[in-house]
PDB file of C-alpha atoms in Angstrom:
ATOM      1  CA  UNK Q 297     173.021  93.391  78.155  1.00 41.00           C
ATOM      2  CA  UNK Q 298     171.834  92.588  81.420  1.00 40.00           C
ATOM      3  CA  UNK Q 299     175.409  92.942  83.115  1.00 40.00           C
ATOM      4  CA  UNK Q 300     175.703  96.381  81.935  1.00 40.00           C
ATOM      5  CA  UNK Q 301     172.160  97.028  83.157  1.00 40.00           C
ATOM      6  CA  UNK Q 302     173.532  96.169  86.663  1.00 37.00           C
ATOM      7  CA  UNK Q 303     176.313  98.384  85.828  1.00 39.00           C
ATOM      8  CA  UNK Q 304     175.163 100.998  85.412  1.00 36.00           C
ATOM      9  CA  UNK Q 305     172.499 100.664  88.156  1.00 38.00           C
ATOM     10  CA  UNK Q 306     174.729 100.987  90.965  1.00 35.00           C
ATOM     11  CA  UNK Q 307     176.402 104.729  90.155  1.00 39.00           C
ATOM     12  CA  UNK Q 308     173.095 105.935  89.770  1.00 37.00           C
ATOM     13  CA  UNK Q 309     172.058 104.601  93.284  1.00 37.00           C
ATOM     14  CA  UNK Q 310     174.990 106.016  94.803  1.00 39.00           C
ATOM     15  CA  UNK Q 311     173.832 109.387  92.930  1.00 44.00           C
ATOM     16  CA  UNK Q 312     170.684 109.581  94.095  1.00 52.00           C
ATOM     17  CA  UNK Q 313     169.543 112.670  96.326  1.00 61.00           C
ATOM     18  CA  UNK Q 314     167.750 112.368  99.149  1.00 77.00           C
ATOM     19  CA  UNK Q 315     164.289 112.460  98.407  1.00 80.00           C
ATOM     20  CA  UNK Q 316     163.051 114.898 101.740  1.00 83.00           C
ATOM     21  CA  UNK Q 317     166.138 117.045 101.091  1.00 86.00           C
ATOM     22  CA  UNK Q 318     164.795 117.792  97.407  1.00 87.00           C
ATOM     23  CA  UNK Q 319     160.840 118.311  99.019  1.00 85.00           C
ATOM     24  CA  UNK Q 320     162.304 120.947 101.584  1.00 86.00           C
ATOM     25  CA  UNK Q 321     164.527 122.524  98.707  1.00 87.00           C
ATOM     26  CA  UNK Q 322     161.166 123.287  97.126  1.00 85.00           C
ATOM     27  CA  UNK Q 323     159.607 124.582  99.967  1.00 85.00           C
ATOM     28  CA  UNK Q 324     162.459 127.015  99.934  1.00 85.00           C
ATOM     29  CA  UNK Q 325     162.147 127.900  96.815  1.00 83.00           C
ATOM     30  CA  UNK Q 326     158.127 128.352  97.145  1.00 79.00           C
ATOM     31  CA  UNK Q 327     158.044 130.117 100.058  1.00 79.00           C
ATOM     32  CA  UNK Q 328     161.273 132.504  99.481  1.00 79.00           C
ATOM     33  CA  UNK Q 329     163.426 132.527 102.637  1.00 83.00           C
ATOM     34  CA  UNK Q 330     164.407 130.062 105.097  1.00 85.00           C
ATOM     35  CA  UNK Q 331     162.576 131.634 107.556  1.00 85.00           C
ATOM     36  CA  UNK Q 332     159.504 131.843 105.396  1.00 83.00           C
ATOM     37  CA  UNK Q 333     160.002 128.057 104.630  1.00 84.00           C
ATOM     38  CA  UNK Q 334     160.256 127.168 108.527  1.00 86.00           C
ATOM     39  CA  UNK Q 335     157.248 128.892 109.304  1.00 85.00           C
ATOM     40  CA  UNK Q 336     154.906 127.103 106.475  1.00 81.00           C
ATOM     41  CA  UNK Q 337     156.336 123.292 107.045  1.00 82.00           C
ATOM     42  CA  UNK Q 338     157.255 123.733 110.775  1.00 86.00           C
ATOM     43  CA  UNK Q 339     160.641 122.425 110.411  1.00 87.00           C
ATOM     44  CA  UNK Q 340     163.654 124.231 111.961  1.00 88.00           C
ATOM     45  CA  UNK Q 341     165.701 126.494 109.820  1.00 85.00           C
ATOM     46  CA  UNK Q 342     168.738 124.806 110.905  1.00 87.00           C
ATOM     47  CA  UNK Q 343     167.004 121.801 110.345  1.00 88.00           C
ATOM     48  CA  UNK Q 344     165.992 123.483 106.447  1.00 87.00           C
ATOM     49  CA  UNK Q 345     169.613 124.706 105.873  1.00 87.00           C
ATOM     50  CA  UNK Q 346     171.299 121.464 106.422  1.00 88.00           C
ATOM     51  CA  UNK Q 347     169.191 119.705 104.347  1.00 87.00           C
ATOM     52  CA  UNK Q 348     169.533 122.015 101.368  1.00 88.00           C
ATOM     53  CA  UNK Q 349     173.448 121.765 102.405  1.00 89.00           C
ATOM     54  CA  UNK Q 350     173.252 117.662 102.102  1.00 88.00           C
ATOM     55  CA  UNK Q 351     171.327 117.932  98.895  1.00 87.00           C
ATOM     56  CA  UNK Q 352     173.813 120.710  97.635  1.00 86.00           C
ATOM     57  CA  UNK Q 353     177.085 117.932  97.956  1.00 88.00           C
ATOM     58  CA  UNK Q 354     174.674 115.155  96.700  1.00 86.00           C
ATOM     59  CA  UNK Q 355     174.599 117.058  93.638  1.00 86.00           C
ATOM     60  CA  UNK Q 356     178.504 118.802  93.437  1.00 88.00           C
ATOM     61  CA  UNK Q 357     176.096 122.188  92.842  1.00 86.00           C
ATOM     62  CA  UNK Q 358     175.509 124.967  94.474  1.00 89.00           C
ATOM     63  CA  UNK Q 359     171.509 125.394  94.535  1.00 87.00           C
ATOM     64  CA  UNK Q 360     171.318 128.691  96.577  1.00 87.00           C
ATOM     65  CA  UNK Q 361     173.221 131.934  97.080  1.00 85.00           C
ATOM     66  CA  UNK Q 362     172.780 132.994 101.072  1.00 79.00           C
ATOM     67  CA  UNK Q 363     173.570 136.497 102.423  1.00 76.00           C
ATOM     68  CA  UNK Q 364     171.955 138.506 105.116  1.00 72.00           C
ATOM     69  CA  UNK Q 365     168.961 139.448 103.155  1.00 71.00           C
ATOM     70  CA  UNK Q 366     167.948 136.146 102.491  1.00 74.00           C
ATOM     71  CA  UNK Q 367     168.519 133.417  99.622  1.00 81.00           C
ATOM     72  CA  UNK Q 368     167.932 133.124  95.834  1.00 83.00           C
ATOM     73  CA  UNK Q 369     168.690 130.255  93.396  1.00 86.00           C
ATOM     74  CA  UNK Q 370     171.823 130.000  91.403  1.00 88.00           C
ATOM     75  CA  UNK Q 371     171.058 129.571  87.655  1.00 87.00           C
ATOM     76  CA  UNK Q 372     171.419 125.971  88.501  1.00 87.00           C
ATOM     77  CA  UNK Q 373     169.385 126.097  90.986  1.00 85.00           C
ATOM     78  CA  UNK Q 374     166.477 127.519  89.164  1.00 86.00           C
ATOM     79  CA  UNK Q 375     166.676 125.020  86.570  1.00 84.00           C
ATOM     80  CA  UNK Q 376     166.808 122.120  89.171  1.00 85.00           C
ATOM     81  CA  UNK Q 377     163.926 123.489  91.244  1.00 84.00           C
ATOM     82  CA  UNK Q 378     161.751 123.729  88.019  1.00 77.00           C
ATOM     83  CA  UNK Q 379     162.162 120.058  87.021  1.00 77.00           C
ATOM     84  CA  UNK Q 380     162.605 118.284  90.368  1.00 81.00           C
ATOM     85  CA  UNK Q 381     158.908 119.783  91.599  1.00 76.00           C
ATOM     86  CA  UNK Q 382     156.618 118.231  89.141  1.00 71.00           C
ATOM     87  CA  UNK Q 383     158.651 114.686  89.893  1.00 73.00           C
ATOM     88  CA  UNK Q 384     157.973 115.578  93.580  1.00 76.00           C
ATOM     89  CA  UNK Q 385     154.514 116.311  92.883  1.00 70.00           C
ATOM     90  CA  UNK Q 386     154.156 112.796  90.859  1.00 69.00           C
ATOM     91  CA  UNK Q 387     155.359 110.794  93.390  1.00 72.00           C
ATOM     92  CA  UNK Q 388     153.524 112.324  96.451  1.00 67.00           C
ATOM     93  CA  UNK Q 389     150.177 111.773  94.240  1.00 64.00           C
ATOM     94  CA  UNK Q 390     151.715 108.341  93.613  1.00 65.00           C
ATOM     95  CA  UNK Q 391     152.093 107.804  97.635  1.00 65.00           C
ATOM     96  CA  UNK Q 392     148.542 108.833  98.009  1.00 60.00           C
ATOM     97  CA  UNK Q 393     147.050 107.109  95.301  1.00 58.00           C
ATOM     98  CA  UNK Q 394     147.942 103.508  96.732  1.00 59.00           C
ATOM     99  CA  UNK Q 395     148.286 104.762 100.479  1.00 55.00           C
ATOM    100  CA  UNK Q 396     144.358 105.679 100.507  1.00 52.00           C
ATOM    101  CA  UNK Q 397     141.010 103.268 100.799  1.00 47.00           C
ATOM    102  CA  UNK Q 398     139.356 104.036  97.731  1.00 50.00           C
ATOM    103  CA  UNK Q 399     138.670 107.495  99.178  1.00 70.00           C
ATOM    104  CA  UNK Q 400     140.220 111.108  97.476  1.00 77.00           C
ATOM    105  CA  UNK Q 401     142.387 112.157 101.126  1.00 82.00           C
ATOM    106  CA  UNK Q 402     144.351 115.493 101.412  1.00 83.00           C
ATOM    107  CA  UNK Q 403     144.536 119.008 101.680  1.00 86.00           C
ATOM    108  CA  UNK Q 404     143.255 121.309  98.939  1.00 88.00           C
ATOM    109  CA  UNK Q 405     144.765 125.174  98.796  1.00 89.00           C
ATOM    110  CA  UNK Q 406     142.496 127.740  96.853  1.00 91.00           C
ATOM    111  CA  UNK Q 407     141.760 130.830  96.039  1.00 90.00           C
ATOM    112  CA  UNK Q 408     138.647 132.697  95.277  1.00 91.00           C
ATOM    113  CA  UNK Q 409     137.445 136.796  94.949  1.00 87.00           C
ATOM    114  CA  UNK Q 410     136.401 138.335  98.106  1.00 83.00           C
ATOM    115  CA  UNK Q 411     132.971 138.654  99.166  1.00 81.00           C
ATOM    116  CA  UNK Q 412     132.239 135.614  96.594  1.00 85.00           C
ATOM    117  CA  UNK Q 413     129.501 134.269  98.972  1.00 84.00           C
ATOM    118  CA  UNK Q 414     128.651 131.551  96.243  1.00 85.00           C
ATOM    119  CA  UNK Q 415     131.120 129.902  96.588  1.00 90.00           C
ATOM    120  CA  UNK Q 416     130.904 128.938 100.436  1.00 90.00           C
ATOM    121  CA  UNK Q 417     127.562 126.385  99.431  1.00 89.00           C
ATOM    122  CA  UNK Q 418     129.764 124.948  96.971  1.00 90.00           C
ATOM    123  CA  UNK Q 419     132.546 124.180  99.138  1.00 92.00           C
ATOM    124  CA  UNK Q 420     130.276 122.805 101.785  1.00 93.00           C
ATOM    125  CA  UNK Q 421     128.498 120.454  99.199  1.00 92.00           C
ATOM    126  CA  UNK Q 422     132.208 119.608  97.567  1.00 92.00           C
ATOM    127  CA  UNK Q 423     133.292 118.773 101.074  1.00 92.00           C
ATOM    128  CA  UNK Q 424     130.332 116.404 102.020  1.00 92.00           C
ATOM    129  CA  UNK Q 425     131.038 114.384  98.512  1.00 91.00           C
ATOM    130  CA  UNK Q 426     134.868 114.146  99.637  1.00 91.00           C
ATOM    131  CA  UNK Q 427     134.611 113.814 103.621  1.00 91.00           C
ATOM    132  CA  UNK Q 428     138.386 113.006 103.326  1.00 88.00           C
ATOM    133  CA  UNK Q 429     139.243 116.150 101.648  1.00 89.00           C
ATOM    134  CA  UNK Q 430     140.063 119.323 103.833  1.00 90.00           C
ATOM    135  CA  UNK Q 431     140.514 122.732 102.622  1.00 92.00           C
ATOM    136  CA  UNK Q 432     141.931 126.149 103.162  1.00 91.00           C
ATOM    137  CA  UNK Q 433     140.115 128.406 101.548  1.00 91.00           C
ATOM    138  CA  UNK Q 434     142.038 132.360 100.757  1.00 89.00           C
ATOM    139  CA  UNK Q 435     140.300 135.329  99.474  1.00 87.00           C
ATOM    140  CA  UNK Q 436     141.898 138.501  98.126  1.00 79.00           C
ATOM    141  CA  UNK Q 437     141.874 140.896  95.786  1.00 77.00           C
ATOM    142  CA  UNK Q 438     145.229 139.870  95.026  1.00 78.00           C
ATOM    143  CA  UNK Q 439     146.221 137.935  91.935  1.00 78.00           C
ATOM    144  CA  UNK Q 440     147.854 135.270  94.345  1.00 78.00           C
ATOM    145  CA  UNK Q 441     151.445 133.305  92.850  1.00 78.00           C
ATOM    146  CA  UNK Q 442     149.958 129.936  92.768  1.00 80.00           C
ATOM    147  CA  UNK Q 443     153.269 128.757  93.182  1.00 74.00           C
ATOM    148  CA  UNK Q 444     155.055 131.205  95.211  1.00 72.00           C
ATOM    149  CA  UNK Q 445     151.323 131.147  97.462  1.00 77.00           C
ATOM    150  CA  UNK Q 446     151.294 127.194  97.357  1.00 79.00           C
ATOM    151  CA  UNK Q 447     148.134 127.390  95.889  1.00 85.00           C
ATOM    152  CA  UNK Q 448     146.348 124.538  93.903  1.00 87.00           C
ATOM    153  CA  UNK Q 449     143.558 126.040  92.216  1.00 90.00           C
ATOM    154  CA  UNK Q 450     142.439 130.087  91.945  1.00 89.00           C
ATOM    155  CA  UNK Q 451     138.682 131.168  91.098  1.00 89.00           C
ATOM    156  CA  UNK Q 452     139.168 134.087  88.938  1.00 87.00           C
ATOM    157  CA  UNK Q 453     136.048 136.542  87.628  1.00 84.00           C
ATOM    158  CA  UNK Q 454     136.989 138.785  84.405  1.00 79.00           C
ATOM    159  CA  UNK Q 455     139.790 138.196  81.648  1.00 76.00           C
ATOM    160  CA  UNK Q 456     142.651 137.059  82.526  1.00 73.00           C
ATOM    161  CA  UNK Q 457     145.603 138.571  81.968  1.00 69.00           C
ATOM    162  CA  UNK Q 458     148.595 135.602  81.479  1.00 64.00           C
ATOM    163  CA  UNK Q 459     149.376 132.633  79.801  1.00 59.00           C
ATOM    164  CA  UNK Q 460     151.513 131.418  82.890  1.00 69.00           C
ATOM    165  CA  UNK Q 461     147.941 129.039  83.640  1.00 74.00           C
ATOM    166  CA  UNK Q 462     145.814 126.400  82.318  1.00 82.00           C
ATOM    167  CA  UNK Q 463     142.411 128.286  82.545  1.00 83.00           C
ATOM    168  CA  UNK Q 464     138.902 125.558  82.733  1.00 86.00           C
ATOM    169  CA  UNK Q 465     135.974 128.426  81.574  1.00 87.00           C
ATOM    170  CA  UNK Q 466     132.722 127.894  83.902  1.00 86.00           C
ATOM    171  CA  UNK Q 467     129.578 129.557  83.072  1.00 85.00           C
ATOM    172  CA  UNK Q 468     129.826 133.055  82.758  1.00 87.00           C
ATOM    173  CA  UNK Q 469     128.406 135.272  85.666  1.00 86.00           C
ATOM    174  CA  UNK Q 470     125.474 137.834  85.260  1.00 87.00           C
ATOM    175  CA  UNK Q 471     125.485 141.497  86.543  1.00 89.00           C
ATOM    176  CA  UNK Q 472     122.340 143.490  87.222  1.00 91.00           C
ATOM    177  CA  UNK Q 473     121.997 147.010  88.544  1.00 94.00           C
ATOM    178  CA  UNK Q 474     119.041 147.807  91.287  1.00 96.00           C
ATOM    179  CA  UNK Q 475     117.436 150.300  94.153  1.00 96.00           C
ATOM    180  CA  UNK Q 476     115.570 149.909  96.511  1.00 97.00           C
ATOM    181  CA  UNK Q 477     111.828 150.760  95.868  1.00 97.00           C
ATOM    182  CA  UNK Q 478     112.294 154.264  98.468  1.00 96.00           C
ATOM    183  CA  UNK Q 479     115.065 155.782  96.009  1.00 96.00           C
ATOM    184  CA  UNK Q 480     112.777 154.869  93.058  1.00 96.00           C
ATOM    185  CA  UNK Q 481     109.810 156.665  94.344  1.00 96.00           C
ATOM    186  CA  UNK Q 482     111.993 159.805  95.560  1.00 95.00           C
ATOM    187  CA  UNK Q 483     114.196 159.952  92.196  1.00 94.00           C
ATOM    188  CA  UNK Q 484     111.900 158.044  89.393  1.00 94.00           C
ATOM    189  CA  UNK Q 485     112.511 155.225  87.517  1.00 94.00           C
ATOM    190  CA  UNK Q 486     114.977 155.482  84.893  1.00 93.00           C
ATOM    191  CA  UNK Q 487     114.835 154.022  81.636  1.00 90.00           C
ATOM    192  CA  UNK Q 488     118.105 154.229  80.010  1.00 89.00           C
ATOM    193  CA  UNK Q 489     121.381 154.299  80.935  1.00 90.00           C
ATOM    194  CA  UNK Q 490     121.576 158.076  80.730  1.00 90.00           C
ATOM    195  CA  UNK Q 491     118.879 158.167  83.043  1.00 92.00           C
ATOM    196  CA  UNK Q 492     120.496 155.920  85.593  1.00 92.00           C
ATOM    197  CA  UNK Q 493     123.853 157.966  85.605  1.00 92.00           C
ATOM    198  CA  UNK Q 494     121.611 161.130  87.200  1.00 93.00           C
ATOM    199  CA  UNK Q 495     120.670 159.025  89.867  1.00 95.00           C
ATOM    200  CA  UNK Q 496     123.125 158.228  93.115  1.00 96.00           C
ATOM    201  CA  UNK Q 497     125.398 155.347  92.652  1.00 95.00           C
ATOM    202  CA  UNK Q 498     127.189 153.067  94.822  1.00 95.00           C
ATOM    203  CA  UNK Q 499     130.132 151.663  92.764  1.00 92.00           C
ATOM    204  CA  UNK Q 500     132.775 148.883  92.792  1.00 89.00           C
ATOM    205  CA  UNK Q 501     136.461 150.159  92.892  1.00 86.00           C
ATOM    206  CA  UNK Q 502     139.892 148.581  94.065  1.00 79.00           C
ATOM    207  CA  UNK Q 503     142.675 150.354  94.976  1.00 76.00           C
ATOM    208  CA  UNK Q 504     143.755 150.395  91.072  1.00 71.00           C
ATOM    209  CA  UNK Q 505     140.562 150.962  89.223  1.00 71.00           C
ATOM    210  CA  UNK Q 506     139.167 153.962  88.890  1.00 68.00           C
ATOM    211  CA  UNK Q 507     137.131 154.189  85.695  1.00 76.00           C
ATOM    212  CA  UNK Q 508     133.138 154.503  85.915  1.00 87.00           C
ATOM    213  CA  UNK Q 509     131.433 153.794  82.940  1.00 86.00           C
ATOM    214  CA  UNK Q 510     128.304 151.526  81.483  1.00 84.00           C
ATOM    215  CA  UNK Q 511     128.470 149.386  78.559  1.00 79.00           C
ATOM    216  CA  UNK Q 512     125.092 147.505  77.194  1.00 72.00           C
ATOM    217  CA  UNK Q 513     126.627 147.027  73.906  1.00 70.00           C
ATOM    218  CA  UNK Q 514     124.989 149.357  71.888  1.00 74.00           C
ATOM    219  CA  UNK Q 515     125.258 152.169  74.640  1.00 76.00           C
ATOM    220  CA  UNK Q 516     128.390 153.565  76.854  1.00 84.00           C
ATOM    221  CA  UNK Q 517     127.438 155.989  79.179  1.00 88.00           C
ATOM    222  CA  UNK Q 518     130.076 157.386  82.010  1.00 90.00           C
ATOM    223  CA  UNK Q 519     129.143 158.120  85.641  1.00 91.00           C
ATOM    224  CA  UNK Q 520     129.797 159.810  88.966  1.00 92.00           C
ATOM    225  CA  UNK Q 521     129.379 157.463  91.781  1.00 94.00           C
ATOM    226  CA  UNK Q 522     128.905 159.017  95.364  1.00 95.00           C
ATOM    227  CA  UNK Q 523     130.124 155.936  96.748  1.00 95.00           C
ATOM    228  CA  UNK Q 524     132.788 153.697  95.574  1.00 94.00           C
ATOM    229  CA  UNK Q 525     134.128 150.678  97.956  1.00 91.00           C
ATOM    230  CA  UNK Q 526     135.720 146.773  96.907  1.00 86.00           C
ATOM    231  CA  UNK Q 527     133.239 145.241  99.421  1.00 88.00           C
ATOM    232  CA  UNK Q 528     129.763 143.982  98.178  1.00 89.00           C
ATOM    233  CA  UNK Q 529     128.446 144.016 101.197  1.00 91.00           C
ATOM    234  CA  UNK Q 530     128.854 148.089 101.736  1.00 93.00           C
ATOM    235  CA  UNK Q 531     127.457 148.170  97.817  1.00 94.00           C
ATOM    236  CA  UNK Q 532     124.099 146.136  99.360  1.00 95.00           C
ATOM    237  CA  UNK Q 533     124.137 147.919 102.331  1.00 96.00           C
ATOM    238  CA  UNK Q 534     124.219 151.527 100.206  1.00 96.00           C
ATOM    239  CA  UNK Q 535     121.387 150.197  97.829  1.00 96.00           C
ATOM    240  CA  UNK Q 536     118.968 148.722 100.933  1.00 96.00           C
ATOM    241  CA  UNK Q 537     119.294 152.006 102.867  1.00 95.00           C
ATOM    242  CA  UNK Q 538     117.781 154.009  99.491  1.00 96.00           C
ATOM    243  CA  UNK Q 539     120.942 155.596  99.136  1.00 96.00           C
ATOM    244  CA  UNK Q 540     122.128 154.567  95.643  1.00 96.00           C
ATOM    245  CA  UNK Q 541     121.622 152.371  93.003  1.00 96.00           C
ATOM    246  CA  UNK Q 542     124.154 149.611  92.391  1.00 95.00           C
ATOM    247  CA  UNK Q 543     125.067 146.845  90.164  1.00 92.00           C
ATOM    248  CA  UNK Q 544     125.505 143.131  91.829  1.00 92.00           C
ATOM    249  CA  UNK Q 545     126.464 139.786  90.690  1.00 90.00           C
ATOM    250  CA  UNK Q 546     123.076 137.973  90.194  1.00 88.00           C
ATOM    251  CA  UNK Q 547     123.950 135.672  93.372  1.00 87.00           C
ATOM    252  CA  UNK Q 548     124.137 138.343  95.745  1.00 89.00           C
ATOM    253  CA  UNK Q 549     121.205 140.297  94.396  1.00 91.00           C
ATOM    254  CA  UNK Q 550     118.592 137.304  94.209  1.00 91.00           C
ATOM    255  CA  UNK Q 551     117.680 137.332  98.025  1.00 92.00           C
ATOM    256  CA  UNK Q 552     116.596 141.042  98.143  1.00 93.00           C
ATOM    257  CA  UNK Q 553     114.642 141.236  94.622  1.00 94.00           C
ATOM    258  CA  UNK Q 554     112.612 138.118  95.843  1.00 94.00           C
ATOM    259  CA  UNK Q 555     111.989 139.740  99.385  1.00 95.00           C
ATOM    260  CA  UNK Q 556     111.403 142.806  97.327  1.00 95.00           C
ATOM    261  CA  UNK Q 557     113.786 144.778  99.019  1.00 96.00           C
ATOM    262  CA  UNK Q 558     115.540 145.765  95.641  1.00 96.00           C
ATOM    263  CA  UNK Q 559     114.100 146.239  92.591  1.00 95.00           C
ATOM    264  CA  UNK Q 560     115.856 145.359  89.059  1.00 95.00           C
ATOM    265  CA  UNK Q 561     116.662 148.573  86.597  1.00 94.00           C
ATOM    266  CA  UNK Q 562     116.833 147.815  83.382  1.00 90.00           C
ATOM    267  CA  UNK Q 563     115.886 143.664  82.939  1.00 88.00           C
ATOM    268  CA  UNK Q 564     117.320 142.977  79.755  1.00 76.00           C
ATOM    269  CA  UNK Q 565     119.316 145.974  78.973  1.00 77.00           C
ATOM    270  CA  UNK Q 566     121.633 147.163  81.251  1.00 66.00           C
ATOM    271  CA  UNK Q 567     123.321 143.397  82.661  1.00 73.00           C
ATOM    272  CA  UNK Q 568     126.503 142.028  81.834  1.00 79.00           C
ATOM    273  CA  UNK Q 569     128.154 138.633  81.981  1.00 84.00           C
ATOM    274  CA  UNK Q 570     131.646 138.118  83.372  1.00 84.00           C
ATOM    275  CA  UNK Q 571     133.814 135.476  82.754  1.00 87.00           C
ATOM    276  CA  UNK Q 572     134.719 132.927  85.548  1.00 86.00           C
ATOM    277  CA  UNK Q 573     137.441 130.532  85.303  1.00 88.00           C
ATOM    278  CA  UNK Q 574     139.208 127.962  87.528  1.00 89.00           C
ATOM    279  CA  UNK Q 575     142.997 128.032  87.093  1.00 87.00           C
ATOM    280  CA  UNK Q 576     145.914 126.102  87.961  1.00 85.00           C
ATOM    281  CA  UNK Q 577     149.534 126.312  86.699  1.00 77.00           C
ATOM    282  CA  UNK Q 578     150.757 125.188  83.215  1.00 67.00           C
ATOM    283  CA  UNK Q 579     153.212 123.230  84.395  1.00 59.00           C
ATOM    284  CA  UNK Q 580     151.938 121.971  87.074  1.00 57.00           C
ATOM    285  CA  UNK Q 581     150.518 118.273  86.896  1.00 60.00           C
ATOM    286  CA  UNK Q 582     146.634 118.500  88.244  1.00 67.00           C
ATOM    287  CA  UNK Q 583     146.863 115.813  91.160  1.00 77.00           C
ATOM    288  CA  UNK Q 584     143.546 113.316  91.662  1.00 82.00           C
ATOM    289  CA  UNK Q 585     142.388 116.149  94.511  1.00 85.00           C
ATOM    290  CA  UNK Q 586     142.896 119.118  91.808  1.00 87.00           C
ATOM    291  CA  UNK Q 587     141.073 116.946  88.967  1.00 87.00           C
ATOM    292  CA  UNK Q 588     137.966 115.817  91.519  1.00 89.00           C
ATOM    293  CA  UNK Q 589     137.964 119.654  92.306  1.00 91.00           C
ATOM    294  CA  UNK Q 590     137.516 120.783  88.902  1.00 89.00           C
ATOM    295  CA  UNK Q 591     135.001 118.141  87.630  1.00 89.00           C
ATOM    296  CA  UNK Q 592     132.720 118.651  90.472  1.00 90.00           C
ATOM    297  CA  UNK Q 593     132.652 122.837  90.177  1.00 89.00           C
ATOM    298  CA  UNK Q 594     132.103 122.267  86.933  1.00 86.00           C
ATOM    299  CA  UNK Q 595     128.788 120.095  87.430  1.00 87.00           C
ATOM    300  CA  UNK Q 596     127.821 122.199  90.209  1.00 87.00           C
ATOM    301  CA  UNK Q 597     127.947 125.848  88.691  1.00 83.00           C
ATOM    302  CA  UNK Q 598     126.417 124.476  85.835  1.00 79.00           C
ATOM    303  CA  UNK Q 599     123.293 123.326  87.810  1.00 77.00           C
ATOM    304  CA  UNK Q 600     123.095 126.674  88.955  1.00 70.00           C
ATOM    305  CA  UNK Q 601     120.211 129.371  87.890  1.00 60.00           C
TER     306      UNK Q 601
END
C-alpha cells in the first residue's frame, strides 16, 4: 500500500499548477479584463497574460478566449475558476491564520447604502477592537457584484431580492416622518395620513423608483412630493428650512427632534421598520476577518436604541 501511495504521489506533483498563476487567474476572472485585473493587483498585463498562459499548459486547457474586446472564460474555464477560488480563499485564510500573533490582520472590502451615517461609529469602534484590521469602505446605490466588486461583506436595507447570498438579519430599522415646528405652525398639524399628504413633502427617490405612497398597515394613502432626491441630507436640509415634511431613518432624525429642530408626525402611527441585513456570497467560505465582522455588528446594532 504504501509503495503505491508514493506512486501515485509523484504524477500528481508534477501536475500541480502553480499556485500564484491560479490567484492571478482569479483576479482575471473577478475583475473582467486584463487590463481591469492589472489595475486592481498592480501587476503588469504582460506579466497577468503569461501567467494565465503557464497555468493554461499546466492544465492542457484552454481557460480564456482573448480577442480585441477583451477576454471571457471557456466553459472550462468557468468551471475551473468556480472551484479553484474557494481553495484559494482556504489557503490564504490558512496562511494568515498561522502567519499572525494572535491578532485578526487584513484587509476587509464592504459595502453599505449611501448617506448611512450609522454606520461610520460602528466602523470606528470595529476598527479600535481589531487595530490590525484595515478597511475600504464603498457606498452606492448600486447592488454591488460581491464577487465581480471583490467585495466581502454588503450592508443591505429592504428585501432582498436573490438567493445568490447568505443573508445574517440585524435588527430591523425604524422610519419616522417630521417638520420642522415653522411648517407646523404655517400649515397645522396633521393627524392622519390623509392629512399629511396635503402638506409639502420632501421624498426619497432613485433613479428607478418612482412610486409615492404611505402604508401604516391599516391605511395606504398616495402622495405628491414637491421634492424628491436619493440624498438624506437634501431630505434634512428640505425639512429644517420649513419647506416639507419628510420621513428619516430614526438615526438620522434623533439629533434634530432632541435639539427640537424637527418635530415627530404621527408617534406610533405613521413609522415603519425596514429590514437590514449583512450579506456575503453563498459560496463563498466567510474567512476569520468576515466571521469577526459579522459577530461584532451583530452585538453592536443590537446595543443600539
Amino acid at each position: 500500500m504504501e509503495s503505491l501511495k508514493i506512486e501515485i504521489y509523484f504524477p500528481i506533483m508534477e501536475r500541480m499548477m502553480d499556485f500564484n498563476a491560479t490567484k492571478l487567474f482569479i483576479e482575471v476572472m473577478n475583475a473582467g479584463s486584463l487590463s481591469a485585473a492589472s489595475e486592481r493587483t498592480g501587476v503588469p498585463i504582460s506579466t497577468l497574460s503569461r501567467k494565465v498562459n503557464e497555468l493554461e499548459q499546466s492544465l492542457n486547457v484552454q481557460l480564456l478566449e482573448r480577442s480585441r474586446h477583451g477576454v471571457k472564460p471557456t466553459y472550462k474555464g468557468q468551471l475551473f475558476f468556480e472551484q479553484a477560488r474557494l481553495g484559494v480563499e482556504l489557503l490564504e485564510d490558512a496562511q494568515k491564520s498561522v502567519t499572525s500573533v494572535h491578532t485578526l490582520q487584513g484587509k476587509l472590502r464592504l459595502s453599505v447604502p449611501p448617506n448611512f451615517s450609522l454606520w461610520w461609529d460602528f466602523l470606528i469602534e470595529f476598527q479600535q477592537s481589531y487595530p490590525d484590521i484595515t478597511v475600504f469602505c464603498h457606498s452606492s446605490e448600486r447592488v454591488v457584484d460581491l464577487f465581480a466588486d471583490g467585495v466581502d461583506v454588503a450592508l443591505r436595507m429592504g428585501d432582498l431580492n436573490t438567493d445568490d447570498v447568505i443573508a445574517k438579519p440585524l435588527k430591523p430599522l425604524e422610519t419616522l416622518f417630521v417638520a420642522s415646528p415653522e411648517l407646523l405652525t404655517r400649515h397645522g398639524t396633521p393627524e392622519t395620513l390623509a392629512e399629511m399628504a396635503r402638506l409639502p413633502v420632501a421624498a426619497w427617490e432613485s433613479l428607478t423608483h418612482g412610486l409615492f405612497e404611505w402604508d401604516s398597515g391599516t391605511e395606504k394613502v398616495k402622495y405628491e412630493p414637491i421634492f424628491t432626491t436619493n440624498n438624506s441630507q437634501g431630505l434634512i436640509h428640505y425639512a429644517l428650512s420649513g419647506k416639507a415634511i419628510t420621513q428619516l431613518l430614526d438615526f438620522s432624525a434623533r439629533p434634530w427632534l432632541e435639539s427640537g429642530e424637527l418635530i415627530q408626525l404621527l408617534p406610533g402611527i405613521a413609522t415603519q421598520k425596514i429590514p437590514l441585513h449583512l450579506v456575503y456570497a453563498r459560496h463563498k467560505y466567510p474567512s476569520n476577518l468576515v466571521r469577526a465582522y459579522l459577530d461584532f455588528c451583530s452585538a453592536w446594532v443590537e446595543k443600539l436604541k
